[in-house]
Short mmCIF file of N, CA, C and O in Angstrom, two decimals:
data_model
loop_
_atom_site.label_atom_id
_atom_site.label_comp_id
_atom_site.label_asym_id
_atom_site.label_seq_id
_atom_site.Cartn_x
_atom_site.Cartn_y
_atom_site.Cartn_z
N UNK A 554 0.83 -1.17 0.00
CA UNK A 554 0.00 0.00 0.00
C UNK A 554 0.88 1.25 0.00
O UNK A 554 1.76 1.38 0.85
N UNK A 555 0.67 2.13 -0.91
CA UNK A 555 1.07 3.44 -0.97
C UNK A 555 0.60 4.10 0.08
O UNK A 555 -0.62 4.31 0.10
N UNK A 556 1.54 4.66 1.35
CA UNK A 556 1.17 5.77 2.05
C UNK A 556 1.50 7.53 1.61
O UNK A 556 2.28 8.23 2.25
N UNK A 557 0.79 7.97 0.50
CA UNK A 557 0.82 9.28 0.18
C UNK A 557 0.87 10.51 0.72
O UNK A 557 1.12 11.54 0.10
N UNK A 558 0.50 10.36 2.48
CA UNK A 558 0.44 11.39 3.48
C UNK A 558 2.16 11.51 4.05
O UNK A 558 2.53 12.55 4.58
N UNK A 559 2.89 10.59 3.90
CA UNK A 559 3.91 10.96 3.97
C UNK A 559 5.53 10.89 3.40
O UNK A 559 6.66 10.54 3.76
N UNK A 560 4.64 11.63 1.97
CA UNK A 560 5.86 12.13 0.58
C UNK A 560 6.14 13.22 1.23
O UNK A 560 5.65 13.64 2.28
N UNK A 561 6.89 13.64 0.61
CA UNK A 561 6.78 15.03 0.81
C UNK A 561 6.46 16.02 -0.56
O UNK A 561 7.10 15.66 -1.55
N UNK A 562 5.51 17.29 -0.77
CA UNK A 562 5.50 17.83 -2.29
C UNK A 562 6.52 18.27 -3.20
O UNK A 562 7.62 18.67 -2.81
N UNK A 563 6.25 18.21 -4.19
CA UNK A 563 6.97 18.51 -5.02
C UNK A 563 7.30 19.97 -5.07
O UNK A 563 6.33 20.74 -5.09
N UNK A 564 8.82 20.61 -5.11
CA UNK A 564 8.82 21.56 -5.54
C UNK A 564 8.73 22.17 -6.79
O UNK A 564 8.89 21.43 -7.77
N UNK A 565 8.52 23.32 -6.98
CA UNK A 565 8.11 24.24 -8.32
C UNK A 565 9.25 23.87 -9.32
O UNK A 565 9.04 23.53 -10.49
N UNK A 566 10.59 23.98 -8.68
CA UNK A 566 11.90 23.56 -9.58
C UNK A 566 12.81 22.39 -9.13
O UNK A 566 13.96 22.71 -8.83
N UNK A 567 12.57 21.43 -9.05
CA UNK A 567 13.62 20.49 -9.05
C UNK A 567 14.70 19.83 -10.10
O UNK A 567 14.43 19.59 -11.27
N UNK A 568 16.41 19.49 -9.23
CA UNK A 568 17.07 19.27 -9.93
C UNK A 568 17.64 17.95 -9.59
O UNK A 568 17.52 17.67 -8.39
N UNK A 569 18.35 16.90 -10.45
CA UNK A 569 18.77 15.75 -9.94
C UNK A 569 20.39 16.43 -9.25
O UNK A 569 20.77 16.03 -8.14
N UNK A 570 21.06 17.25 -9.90
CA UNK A 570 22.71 17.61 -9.34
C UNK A 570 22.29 18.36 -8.01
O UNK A 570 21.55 19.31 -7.74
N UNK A 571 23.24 17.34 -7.15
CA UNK A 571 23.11 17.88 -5.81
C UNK A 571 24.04 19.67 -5.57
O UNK A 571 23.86 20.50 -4.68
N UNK A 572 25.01 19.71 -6.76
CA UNK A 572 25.52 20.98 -6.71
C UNK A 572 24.37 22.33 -6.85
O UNK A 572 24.47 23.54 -6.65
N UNK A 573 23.39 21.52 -7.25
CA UNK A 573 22.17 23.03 -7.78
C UNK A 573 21.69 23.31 -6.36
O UNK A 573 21.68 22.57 -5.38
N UNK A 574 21.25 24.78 -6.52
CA UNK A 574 19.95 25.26 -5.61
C UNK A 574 19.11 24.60 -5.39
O UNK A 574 18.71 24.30 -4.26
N UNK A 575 18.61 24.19 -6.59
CA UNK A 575 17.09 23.58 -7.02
C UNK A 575 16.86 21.59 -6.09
O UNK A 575 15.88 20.85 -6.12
N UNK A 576 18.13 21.41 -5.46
CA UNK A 576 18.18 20.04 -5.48
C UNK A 576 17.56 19.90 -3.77
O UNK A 576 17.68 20.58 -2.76
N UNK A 577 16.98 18.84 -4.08
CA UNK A 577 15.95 18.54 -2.86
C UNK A 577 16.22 17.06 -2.46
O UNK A 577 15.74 16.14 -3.13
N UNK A 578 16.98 16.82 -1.36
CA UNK A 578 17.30 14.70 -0.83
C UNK A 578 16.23 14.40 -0.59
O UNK A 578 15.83 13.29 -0.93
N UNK A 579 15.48 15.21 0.01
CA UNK A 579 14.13 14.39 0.35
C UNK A 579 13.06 13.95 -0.65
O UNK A 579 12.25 13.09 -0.32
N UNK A 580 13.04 14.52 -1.85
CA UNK A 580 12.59 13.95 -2.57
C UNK A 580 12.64 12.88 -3.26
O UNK A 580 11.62 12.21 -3.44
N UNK A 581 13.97 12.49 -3.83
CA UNK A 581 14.49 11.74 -3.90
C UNK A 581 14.95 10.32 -3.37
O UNK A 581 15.73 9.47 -3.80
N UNK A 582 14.35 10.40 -2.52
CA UNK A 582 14.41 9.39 -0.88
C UNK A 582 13.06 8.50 -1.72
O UNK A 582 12.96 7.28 -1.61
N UNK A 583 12.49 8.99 -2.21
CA UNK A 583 11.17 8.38 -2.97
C UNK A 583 11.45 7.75 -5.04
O UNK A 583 12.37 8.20 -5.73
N UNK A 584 10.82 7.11 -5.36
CA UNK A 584 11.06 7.05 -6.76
C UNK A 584 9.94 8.22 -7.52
O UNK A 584 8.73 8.31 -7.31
N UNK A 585 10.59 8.87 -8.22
CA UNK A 585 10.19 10.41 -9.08
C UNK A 585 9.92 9.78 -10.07
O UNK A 585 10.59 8.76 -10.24
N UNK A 586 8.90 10.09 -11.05
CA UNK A 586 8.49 10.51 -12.30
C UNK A 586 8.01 11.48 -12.89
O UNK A 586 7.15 12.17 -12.34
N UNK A 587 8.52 11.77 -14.28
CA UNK A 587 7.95 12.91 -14.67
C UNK A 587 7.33 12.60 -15.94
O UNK A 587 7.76 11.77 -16.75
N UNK A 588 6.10 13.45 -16.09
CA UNK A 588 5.16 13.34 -17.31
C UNK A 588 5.54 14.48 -17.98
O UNK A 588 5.50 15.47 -17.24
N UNK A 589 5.96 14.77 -19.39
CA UNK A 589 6.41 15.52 -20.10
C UNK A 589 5.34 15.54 -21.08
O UNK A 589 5.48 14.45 -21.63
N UNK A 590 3.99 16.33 -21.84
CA UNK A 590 3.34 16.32 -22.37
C UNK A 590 2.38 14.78 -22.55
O UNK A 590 2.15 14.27 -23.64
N UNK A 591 2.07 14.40 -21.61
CA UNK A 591 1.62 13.24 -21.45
C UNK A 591 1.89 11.78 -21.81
O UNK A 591 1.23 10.78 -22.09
N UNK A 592 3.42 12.20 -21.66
CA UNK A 592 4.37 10.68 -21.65
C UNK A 592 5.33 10.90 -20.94
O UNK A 592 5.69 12.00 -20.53
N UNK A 593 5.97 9.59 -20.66
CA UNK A 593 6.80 10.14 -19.22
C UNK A 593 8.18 9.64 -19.83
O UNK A 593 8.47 9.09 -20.89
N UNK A 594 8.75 9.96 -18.98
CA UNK A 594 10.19 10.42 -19.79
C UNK A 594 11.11 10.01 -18.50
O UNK A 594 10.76 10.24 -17.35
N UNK A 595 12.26 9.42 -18.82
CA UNK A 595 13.26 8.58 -17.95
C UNK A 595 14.67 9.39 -18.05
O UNK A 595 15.70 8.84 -17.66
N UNK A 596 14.69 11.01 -18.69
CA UNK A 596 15.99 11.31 -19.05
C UNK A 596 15.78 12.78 -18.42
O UNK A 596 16.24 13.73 -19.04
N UNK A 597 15.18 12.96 -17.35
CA UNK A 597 14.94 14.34 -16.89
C UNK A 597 16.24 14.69 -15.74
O UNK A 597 16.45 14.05 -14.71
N UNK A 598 17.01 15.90 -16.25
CA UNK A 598 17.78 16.10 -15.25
C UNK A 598 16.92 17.65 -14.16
O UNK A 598 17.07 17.94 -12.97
N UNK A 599 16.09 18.28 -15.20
CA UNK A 599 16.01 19.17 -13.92
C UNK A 599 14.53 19.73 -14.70
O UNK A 599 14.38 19.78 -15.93
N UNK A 600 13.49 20.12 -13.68
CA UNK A 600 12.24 20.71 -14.34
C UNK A 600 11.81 22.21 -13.80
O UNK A 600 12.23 22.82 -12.82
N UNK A 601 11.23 22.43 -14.38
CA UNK A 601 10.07 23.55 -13.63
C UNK A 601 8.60 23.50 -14.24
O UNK A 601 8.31 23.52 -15.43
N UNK A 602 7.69 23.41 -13.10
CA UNK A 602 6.03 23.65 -13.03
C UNK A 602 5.58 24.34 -14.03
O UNK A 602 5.24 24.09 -15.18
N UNK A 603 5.66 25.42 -13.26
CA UNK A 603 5.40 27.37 -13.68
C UNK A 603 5.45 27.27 -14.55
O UNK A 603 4.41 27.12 -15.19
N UNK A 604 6.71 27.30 -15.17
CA UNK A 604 7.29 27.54 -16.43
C UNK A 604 7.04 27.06 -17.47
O UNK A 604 7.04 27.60 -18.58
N UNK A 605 6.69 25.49 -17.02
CA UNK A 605 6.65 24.70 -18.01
C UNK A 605 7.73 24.21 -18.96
O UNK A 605 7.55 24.04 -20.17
N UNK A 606 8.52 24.06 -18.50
CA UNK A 606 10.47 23.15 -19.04
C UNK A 606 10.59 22.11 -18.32
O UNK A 606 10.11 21.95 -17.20
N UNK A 607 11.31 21.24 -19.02
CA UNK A 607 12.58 20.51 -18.53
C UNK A 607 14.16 20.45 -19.71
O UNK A 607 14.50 20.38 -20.89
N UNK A 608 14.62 20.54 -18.46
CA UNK A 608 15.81 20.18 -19.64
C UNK A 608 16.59 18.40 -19.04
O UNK A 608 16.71 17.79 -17.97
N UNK A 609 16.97 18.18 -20.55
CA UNK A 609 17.58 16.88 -20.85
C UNK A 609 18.41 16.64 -21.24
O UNK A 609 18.48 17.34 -22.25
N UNK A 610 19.43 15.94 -21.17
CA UNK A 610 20.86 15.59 -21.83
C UNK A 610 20.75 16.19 -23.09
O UNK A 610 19.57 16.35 -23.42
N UNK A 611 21.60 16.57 -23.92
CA UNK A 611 21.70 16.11 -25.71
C UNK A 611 22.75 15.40 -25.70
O UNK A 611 23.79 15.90 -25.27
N UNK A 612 22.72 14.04 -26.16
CA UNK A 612 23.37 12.94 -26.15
C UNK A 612 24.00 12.54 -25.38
O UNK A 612 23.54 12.26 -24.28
N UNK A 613 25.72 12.31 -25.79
CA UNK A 613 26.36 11.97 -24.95
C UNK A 613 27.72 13.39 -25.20
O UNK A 613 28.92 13.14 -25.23
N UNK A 614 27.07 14.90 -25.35
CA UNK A 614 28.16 15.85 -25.33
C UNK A 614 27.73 16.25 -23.99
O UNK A 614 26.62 16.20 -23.46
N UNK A 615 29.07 16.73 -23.48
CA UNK A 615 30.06 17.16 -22.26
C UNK A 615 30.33 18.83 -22.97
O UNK A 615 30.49 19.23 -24.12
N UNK A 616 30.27 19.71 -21.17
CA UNK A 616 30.87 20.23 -21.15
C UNK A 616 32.23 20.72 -21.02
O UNK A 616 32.98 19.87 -21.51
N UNK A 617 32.83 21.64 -20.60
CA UNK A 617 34.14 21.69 -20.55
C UNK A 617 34.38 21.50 -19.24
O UNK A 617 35.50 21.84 -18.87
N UNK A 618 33.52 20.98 -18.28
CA UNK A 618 33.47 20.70 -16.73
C UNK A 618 33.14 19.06 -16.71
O UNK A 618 33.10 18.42 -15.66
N UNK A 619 32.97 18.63 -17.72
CA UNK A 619 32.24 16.85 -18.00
C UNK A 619 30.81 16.60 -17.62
O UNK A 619 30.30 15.49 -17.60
N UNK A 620 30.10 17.94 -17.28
CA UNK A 620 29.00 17.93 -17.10
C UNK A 620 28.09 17.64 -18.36
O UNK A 620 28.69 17.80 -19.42
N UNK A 621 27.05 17.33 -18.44
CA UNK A 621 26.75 16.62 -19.90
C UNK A 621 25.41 18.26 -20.12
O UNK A 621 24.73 18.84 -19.27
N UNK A 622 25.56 18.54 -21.82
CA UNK A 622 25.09 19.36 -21.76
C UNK A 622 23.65 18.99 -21.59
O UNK A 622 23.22 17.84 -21.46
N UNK A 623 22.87 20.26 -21.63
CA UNK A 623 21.29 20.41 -21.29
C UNK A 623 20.72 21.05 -22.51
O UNK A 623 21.28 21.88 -23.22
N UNK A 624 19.35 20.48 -22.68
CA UNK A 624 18.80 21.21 -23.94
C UNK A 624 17.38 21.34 -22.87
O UNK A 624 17.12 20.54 -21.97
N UNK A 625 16.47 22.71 -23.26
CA UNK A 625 15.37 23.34 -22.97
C UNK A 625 14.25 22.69 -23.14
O UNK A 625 13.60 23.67 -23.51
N UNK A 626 13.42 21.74 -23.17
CA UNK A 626 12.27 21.59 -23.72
C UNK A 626 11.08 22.01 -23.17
O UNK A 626 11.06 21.62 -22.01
N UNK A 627 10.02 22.66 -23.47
CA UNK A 627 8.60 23.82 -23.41
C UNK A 627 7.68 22.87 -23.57
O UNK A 627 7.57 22.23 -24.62
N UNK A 628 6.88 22.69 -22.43
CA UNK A 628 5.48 22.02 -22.56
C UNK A 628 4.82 21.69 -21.30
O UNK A 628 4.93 22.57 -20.45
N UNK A 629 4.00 20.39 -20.86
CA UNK A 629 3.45 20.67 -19.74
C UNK A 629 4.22 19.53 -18.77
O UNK A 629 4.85 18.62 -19.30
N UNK A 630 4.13 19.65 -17.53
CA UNK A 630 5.44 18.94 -16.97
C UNK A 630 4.25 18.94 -15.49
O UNK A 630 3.63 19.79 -14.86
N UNK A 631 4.42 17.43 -15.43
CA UNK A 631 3.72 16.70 -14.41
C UNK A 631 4.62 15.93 -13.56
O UNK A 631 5.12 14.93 -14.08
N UNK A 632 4.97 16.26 -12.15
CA UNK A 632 5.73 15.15 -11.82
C UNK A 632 4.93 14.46 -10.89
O UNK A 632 4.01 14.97 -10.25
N UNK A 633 5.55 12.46 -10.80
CA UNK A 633 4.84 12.34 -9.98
C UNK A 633 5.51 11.22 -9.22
O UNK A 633 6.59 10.82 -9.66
N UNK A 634 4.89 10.51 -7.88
CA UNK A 634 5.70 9.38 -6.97
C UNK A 634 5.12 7.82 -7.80
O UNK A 634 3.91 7.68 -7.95
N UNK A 635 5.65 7.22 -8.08
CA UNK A 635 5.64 5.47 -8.88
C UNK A 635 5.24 4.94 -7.64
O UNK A 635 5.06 3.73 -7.52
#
């Protein structure tokens, strides 16, 4: 049985890199999904609500830090607990 009273909510911006602002352990303590225009998507590094983004790898390019780059994508962004 799913006990749902004690997730904790989702914030407006979450990120998987613990170096970000945006990054939340406690969420994560749980299994995340995110619905990206009404399919869900297994390659999300960081979202926002509001806004309506996520961004996602593009491939397998690196920055000049080995951080892998990020591309923008615009639409409706649902996250949710599996």
């Amino acid at each position: 049985m799913n006990d749902t009273t004690s997730l904790p909510a989702f914030p407006d911006r979450l990120s998987i890199d613990p170096r970000s602002p945006f990054h939340d352990a406690s969420v994560f303590q749980h299994d995340v999904g995110i619905r990206f225009n009404d399919r869900e998507r297994h390659d999300v590094e960081e979202y926002c609500i509001s806004e309506g983004w996520i961004k996602v790898a593009a491939g397998k390019t690196r920055d000049r830090k080995g951080n892998p780059l990020l591309i923008k994508l615009k639409g409706k962004v649902e996250p949710f607990y599996r």
